Short mmCIF file of C-alpha atoms in Angstrom, two decimals:
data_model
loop_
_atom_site.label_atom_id
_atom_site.label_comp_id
_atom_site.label_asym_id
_atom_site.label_seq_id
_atom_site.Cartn_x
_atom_site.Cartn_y
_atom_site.Cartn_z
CA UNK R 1 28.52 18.34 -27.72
CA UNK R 2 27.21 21.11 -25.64
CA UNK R 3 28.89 22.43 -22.77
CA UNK R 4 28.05 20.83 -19.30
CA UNK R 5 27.61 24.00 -17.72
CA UNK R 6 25.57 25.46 -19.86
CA UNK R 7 23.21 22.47 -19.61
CA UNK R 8 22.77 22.46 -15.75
CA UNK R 9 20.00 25.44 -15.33
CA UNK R 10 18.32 23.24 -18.03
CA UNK R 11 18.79 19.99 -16.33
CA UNK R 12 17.63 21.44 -12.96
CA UNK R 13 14.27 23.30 -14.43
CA UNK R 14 13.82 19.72 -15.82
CA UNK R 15 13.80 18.22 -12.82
CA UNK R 16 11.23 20.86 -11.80
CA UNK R 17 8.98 20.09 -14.35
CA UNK R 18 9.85 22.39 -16.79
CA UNK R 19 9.31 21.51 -20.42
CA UNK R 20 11.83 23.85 -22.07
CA UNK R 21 14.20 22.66 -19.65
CA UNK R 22 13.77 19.07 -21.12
CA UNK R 23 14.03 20.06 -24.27
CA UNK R 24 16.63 21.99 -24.37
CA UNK R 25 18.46 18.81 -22.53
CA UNK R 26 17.00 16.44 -25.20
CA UNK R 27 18.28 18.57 -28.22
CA UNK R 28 21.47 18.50 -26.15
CA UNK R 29 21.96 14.76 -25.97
CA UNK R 30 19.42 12.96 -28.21
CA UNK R 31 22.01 13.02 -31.09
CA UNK R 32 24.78 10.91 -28.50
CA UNK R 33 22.10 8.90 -27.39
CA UNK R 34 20.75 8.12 -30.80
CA UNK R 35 23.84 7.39 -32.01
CA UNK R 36 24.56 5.17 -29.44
CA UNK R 37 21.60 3.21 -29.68
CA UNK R 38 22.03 2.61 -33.77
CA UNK R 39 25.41 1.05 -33.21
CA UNK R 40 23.65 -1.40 -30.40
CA UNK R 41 20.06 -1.71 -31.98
CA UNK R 42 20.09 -0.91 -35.20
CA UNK R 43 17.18 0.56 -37.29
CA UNK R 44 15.27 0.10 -33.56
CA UNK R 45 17.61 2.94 -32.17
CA UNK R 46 14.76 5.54 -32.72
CA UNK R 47 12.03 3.40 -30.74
CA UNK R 48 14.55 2.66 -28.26
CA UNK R 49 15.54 6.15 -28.05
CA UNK R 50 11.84 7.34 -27.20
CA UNK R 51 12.11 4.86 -24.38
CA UNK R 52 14.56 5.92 -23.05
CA UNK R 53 13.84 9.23 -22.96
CA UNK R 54 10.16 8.62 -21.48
CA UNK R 55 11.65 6.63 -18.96
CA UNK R 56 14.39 9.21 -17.84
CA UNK R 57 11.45 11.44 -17.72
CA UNK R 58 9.42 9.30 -15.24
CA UNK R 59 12.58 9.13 -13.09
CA UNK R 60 14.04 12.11 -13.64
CA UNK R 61 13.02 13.19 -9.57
CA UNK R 62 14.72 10.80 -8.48
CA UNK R 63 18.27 12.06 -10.45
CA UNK R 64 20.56 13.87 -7.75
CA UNK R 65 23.27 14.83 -9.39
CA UNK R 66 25.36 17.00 -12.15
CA UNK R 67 25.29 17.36 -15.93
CA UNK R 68 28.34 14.37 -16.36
CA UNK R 69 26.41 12.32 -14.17
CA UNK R 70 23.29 12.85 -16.15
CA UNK R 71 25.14 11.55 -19.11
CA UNK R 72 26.11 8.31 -17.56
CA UNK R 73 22.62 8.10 -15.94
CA UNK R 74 21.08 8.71 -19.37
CA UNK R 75 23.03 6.44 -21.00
CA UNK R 76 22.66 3.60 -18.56
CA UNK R 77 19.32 3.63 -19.48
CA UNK R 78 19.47 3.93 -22.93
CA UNK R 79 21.96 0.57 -22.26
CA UNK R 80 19.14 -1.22 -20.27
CA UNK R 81 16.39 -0.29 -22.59
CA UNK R 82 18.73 -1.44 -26.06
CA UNK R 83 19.62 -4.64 -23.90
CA UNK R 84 15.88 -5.27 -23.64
CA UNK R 85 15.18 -4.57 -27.38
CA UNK R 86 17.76 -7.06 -28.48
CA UNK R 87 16.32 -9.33 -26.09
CA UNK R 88 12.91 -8.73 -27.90
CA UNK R 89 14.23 -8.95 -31.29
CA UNK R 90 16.32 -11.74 -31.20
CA UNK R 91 17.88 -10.37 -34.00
CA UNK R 92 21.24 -9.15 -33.38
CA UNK R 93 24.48 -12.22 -32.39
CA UNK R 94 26.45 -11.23 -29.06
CA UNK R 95 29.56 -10.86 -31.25
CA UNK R 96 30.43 -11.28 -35.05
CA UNK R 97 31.54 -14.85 -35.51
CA UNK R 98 34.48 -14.15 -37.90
CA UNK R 99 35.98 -11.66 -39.90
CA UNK R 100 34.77 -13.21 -42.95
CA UNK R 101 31.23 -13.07 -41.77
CA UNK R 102 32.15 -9.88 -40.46
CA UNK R 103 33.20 -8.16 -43.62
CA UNK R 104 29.85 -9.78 -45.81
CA UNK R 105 27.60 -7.95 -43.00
CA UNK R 106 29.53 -5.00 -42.85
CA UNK R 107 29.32 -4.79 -46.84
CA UNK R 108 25.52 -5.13 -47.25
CA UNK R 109 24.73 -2.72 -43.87
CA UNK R 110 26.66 0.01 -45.48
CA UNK R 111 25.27 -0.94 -48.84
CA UNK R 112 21.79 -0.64 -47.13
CA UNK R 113 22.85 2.57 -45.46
CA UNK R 114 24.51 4.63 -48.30
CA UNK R 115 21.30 3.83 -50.58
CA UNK R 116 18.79 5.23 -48.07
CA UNK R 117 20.09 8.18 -47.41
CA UNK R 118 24.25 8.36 -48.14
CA UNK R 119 24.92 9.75 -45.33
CA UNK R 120 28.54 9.51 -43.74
CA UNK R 121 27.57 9.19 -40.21
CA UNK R 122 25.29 6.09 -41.43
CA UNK R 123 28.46 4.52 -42.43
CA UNK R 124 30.54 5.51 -39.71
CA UNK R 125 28.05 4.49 -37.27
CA UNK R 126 27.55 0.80 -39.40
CA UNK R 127 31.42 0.37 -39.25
CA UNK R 128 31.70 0.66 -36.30
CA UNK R 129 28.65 -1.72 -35.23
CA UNK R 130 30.51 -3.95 -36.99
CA UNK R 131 33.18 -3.78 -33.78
CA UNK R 132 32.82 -6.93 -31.34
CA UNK R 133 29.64 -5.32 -29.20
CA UNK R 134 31.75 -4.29 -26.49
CA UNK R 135 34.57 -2.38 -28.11
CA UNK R 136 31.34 -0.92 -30.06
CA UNK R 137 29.73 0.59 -26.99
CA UNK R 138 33.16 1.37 -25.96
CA UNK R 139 34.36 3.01 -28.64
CA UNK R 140 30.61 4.79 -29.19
CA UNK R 141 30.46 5.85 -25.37
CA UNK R 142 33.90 6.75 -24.87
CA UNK R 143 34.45 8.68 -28.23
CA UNK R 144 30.99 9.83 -29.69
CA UNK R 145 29.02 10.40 -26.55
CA UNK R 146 32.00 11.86 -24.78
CA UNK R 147 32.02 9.97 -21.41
CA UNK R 148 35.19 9.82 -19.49
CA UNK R 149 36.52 6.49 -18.25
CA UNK R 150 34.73 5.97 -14.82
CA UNK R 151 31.08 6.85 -16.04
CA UNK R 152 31.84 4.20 -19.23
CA UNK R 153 32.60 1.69 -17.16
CA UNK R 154 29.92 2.64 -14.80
CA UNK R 155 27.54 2.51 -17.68
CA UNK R 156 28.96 -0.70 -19.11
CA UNK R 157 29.13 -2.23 -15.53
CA UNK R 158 33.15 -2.98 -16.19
CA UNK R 159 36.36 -2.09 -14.56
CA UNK R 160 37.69 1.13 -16.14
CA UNK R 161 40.29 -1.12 -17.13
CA UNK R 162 38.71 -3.01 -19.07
CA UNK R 163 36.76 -0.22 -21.15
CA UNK R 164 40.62 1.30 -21.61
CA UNK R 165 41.36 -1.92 -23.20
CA UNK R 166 38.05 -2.34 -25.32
CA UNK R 167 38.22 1.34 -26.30
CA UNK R 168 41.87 1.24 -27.47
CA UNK R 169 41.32 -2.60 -29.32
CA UNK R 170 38.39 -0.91 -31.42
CA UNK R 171 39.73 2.11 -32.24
CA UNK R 172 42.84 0.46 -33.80
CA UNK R 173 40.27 -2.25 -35.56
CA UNK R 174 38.58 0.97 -36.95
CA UNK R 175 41.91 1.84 -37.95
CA UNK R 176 43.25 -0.67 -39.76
CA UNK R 177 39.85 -1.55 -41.67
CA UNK R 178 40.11 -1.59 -45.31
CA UNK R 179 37.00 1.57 -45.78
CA UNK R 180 38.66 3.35 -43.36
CA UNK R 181 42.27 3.09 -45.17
CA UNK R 182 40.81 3.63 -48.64
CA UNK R 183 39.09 6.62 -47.36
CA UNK R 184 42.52 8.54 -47.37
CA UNK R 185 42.79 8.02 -50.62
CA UNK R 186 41.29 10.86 -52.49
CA UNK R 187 39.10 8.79 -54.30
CA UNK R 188 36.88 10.35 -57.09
CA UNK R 189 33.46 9.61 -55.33
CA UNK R 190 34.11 8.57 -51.92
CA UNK R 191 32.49 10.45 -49.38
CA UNK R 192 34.68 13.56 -48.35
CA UNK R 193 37.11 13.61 -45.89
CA UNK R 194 35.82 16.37 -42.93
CA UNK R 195 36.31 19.44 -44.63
CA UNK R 196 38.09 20.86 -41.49
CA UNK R 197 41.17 18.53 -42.03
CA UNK R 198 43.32 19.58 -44.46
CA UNK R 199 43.43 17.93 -47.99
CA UNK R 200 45.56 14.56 -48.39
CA UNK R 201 47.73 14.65 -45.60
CA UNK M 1 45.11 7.70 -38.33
CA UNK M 2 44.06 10.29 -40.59
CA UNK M 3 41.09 7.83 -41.74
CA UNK M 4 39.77 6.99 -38.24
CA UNK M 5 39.39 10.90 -37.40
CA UNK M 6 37.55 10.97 -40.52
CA UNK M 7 35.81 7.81 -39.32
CA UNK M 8 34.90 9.25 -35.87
CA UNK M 9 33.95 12.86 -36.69
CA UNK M 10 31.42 11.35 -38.93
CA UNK M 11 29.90 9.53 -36.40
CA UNK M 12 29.43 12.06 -33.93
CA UNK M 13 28.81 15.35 -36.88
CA UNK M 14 25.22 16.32 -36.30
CA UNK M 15 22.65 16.15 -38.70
CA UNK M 16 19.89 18.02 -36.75
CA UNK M 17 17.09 17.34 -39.08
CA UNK M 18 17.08 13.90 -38.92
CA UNK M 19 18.22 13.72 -35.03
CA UNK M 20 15.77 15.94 -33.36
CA UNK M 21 12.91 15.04 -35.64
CA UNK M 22 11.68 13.60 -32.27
CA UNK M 23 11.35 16.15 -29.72
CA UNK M 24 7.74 17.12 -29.95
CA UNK M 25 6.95 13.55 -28.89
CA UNK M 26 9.51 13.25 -26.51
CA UNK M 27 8.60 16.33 -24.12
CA UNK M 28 4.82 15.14 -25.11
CA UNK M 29 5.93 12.05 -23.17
CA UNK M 30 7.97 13.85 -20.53
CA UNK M 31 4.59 16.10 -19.89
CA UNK M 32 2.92 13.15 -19.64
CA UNK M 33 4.78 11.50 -16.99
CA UNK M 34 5.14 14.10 -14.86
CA UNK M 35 1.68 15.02 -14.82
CA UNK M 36 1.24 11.00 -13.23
CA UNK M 37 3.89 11.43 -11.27
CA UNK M 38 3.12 14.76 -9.30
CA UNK M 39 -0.30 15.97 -8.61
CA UNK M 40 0.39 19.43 -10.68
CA UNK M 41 -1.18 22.42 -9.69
CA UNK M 42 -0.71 23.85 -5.88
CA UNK M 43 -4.75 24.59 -5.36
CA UNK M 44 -5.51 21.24 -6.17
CA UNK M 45 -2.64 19.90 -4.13
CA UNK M 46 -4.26 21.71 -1.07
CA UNK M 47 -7.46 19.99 -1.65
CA UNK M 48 -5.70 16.61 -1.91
CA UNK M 49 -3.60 17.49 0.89
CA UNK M 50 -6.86 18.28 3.07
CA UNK M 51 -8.68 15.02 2.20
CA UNK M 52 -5.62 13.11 2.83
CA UNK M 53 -6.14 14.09 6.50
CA UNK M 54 -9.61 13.69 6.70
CA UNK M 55 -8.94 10.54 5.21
CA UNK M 56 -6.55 9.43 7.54
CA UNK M 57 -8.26 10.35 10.76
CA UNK M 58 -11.19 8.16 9.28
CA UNK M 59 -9.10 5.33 8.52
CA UNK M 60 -7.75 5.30 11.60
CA UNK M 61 -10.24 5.15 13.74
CA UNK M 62 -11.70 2.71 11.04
CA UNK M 63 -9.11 0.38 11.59
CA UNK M 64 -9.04 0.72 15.34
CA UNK M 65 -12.27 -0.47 15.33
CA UNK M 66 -12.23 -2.93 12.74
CA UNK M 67 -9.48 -4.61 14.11
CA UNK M 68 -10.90 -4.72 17.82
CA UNK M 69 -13.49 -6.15 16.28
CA UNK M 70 -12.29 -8.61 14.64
CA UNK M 71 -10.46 -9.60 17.64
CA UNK M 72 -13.62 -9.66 19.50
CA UNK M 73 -14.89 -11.74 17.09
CA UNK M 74 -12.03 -14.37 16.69
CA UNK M 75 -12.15 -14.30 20.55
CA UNK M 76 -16.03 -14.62 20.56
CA UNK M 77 -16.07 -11.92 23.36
CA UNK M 78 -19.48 -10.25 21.24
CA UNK M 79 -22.98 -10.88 21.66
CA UNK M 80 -24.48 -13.62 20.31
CA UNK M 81 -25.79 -11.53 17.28
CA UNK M 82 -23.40 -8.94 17.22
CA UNK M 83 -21.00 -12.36 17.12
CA UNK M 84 -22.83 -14.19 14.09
CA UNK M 85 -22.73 -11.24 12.06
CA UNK M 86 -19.06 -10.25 12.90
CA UNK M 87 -18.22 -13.43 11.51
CA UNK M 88 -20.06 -12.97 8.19
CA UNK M 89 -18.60 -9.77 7.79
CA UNK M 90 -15.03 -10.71 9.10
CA UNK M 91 -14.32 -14.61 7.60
CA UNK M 92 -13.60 -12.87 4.66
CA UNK M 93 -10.55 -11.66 6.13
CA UNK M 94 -9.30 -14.69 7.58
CA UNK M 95 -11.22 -14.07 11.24
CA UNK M 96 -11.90 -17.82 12.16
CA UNK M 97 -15.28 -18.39 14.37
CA UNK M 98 -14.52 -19.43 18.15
CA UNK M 99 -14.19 -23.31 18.38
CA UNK M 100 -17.68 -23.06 20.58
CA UNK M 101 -20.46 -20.59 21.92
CA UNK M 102 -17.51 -19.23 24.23
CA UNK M 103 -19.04 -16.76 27.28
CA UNK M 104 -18.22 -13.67 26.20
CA UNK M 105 -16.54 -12.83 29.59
CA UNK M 106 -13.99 -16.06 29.26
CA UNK M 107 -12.14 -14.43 26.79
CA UNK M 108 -8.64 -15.14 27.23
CA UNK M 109 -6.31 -11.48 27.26
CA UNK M 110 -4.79 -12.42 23.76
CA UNK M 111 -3.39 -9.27 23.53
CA UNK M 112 -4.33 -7.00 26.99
CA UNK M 113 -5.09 -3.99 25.21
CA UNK M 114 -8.78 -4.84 23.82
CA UNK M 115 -9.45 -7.46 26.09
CA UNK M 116 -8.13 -6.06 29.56
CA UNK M 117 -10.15 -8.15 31.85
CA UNK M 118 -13.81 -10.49 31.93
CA UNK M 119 -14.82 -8.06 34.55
CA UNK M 120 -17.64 -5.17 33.87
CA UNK M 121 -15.88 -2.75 32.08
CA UNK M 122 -15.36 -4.23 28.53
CA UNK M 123 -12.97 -2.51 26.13
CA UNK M 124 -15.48 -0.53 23.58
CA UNK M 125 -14.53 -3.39 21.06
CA UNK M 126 -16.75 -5.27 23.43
CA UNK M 127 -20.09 -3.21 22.54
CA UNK M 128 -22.37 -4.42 20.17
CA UNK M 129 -22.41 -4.42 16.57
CA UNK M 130 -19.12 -2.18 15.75
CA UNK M 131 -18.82 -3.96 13.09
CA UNK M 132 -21.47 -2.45 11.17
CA UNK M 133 -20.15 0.29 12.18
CA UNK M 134 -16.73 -0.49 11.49
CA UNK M 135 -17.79 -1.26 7.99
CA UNK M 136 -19.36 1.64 7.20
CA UNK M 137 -17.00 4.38 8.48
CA UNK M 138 -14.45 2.31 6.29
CA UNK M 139 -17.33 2.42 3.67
CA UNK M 140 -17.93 6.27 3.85
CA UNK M 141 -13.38 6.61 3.27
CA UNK M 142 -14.30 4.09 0.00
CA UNK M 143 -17.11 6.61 -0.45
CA UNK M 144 -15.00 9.83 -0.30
CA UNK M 145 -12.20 9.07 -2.04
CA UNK M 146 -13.23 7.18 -4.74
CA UNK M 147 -15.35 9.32 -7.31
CA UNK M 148 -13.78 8.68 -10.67
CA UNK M 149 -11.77 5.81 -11.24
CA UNK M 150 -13.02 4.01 -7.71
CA UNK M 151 -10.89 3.36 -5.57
CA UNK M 152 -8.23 5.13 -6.91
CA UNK M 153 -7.40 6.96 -3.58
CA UNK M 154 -8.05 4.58 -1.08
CA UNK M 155 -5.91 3.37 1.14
CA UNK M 156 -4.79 -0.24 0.17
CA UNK M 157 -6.20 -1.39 3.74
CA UNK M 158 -9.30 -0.01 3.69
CA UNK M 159 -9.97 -1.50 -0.03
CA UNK M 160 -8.55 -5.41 0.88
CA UNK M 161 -10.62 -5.07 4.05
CA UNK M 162 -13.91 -3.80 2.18
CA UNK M 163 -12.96 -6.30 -0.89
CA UNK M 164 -12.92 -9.26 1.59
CA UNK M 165 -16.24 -8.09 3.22
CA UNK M 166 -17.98 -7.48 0.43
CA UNK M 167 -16.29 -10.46 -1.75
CA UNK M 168 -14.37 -8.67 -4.46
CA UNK M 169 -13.41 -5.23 -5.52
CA UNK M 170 -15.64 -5.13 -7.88
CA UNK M 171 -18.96 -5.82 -5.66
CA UNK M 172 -17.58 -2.81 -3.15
CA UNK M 173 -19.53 -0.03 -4.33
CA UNK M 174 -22.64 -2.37 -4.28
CA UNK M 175 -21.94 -3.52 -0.89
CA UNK M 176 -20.86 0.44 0.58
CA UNK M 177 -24.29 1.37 -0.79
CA UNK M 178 -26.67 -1.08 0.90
CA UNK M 179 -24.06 -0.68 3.91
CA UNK M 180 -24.31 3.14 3.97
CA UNK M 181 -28.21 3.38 3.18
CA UNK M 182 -28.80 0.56 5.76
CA UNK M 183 -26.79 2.90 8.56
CA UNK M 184 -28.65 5.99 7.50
CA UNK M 185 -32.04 4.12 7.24
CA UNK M 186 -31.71 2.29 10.70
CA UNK M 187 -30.08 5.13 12.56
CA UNK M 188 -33.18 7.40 11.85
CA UNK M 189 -35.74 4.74 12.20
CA UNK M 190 -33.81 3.32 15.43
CA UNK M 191 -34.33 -0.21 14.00
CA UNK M 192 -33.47 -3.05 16.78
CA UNK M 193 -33.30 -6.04 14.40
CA UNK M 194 -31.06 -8.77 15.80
CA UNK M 195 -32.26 -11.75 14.81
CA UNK M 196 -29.94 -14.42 12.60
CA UNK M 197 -29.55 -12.77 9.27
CA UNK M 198 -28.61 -13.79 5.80
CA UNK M 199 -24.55 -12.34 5.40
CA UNK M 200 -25.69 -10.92 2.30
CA UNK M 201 -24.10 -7.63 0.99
CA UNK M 202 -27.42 -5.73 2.34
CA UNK M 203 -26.89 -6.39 5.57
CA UNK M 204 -30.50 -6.05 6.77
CA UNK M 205 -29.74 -6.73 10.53
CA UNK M 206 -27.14 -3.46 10.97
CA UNK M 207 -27.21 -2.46 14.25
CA UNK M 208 -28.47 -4.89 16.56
CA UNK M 209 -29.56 -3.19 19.53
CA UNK M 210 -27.80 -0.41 19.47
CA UNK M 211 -28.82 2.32 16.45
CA UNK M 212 -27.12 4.78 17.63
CA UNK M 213 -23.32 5.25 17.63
CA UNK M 214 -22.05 3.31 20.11
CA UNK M 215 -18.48 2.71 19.43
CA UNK M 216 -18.23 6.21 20.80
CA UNK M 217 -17.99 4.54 24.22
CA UNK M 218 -15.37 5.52 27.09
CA UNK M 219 -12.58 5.18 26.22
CA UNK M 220 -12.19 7.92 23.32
CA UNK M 221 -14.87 9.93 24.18
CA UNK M 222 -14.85 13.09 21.65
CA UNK M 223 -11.72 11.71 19.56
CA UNK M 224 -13.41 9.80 16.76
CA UNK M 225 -16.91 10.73 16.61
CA UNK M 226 -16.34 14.44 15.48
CA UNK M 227 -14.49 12.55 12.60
CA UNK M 228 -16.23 10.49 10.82
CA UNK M 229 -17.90 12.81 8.78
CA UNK M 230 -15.86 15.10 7.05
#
């Protein structure tokens, strides 16, 4: 996550029209907002990502503000525009009936995941889609894309009660779910552990 | 807990090829919309800012004297010919005729700015056949601003009021050019046609008795004329 302050000349030479400017504020946030937008949309996160940015582009003049609010403004729109696609689609339920159901999906989306590409974000990012959708967007906006409290809840049009609550309840899910526990086991195979934390501990 | 950190640094480590694969296309797009959103370059912006003016003293005085006319119309305070053809040109808009051949002097003071008084001194949306003229300086904006995509520029009065004359957007630039060529032709030749006419788009009768620019009458002496030409 780059720093904020570093981003602002950026952000404001965007606002002025300047290409680098918005590029160097894509590169900065595209990854958040991508990653974002996979846990909500799925394999339409890309699409929905262009959106969004060509959007934020056309209304980018009409942004007053700093490089935190950006973030929230950003991803309000990448909210909107994911809330439209899903709309369009049709294709994803408001929230996983039960765990059983839950567990099958989860199974065959990280199945799907690991065999395209293997990737450990991929998995990370399909468990936790697999989070009732708010905790997801909690849990993604709150932890991945780095928002504090008030612009979450601003983002997810909630009380920043309620996004403490919904953060904390899918964190612990995340937790206590059965990949997540097995993945401290050094298992022969299993992706690695983040080579920053030490070994087995 | 040690399995969630794993868990949550893989979702947010970066893997920069596959993330930024889009930028090109996303600045493409952010290029794109600002060039529609701001008119770009500052020596074009001068132009644009110059025509909007001309543009706006010619739609004003456009609509000045549209509008009286109209009013004259709906009041049926015009000639007899000048009346006939305001109300071919004007029931597009919604200008009913008078209930009867009304004396143009009765007219009651709807609103006591164009229609002060029945006595001698008529308001200049009184004199006959502004509403050729009318239609033409409005015409002659249509004609200025829109050169590529038609229309594009024009104010979104001037366009309904020259789509209800001329019956349609489309049929605009049809009826501005037998409009326009009709003023030029008649003001040179000094034409006095005012018989009935046809409420066609060519307008054959422009002008009745009066080919030269009358609206230019007392009360604005110098203030529009010098304007309508830009």
């Amino acid at each position: 996550m780059s720093d904020d302050d570093d981003l602002l000349p950026a952000l404001r030479a965007a606002q002025d029209g300047d290409e680098r400017g918005f590029a160097t504020v894509w590169r900065a946030l595209q990854p958040a907002v991508l990653r974002y937008l996979r846990v909500v949309v799925g394999d339409a996160a890309e699409d929905v990502a262009s959106e969004t940015w060509l959007q934020a582009a056309r209304d980018l003049h009409r942004f007053a503000g700093d490089v935190p609010a950006f973030r929230g403004w950003l991803f309000r729109i990448a909210r909107h525009r994911g809330i439209d696609e899903r709309r369009r689609a049709g294709r994803r339920v408001e929230e996983p009936a039960e765990s059983a159901g839950q567990d099958g999906a989860l199974r065959a989306r990280d199945a799907a995941a690991e065999a395209i590409e293997g990737s450990d974000t991929r998995w990370a990012l399909g468990l936790i889609a697999s989070l009732p959708t708010d905790q997801a967007e909690a849990v993604m906006l709150r932890v991945v894309a780095g928002l504090d409290v008030a612009t979450t809840a601003k983002v997810l049009g909630k009380r920043s009660g309620a996004v403490r609550v919904a953060t904390m309840r899918g964190l612990r899910k995340l937790a206590a779910h059965p990949q997540v526990l097995a993945r401290n086991a050094p298992v022969p195979g299993a992706a690695p552990v983040d080579p920053a934390l030490p070994e087995g501990v | 807990m040690e399995g969630l950190a794993g868990l949550l640094d893989a979702a947010r480590a970066s893997t920069p090829g596959e993330d930024l694969a889009g930028e090109r296309a996303a600045v493409a797009g952010f290029l794109a919309a600002r060039q529609r959103a701001v008119p770009t370059a500052p020596p074009r912006r001068k132009n644009r800012e110059a025509r909007t003016f001309a543009m706006t003293v010619a739609l004003g005085f456009a609509v000045l004297t549209f509008g009286g006319t109209a009013l004259a119309a709906r009041t049926g305070s015009l000639p007899p010919a000048a009346q006939e053809r305001a109300h071919a040109l004007f029931s597009g808009v919604g200008v009913p005729p008078p209930p009867a051949p009304v004396p143009a002097t009765s007219a009651p003071p709807t609103t006591g700015r164009a229609v002060p008084s029945p006595t001698p001194a008529p308001s200049r949306t009184a004199t006959p056949a502004p509403s050729a003229t009318a239609a033409t300086e409005l015409c002659r904006v249509w004609d200025a601003a829109g050169q590529d995509p038609p229309g594009r520029d024009v104010p979104a009065e001037v366009r309904r009021s020259l789509a209800a004359a001329a019956g349609g957007v489309p049929r605009i630039d049809g009826f501005c050019a037998a409009l326009l060529g009709e003023a030029s032709r008649s003001s040179s030749a000094g034409a006095p046609a005012s018989s009935g006419t046809p409420p066609g788009p060519g307008k054959p009768a422009g002008k009745p008795s009066a080919p030269g620019k009358p609206t230019v009458t007392p009360s604005h002496p110098g203030k529009g004329n010098g304007h309508t030409k830009k």
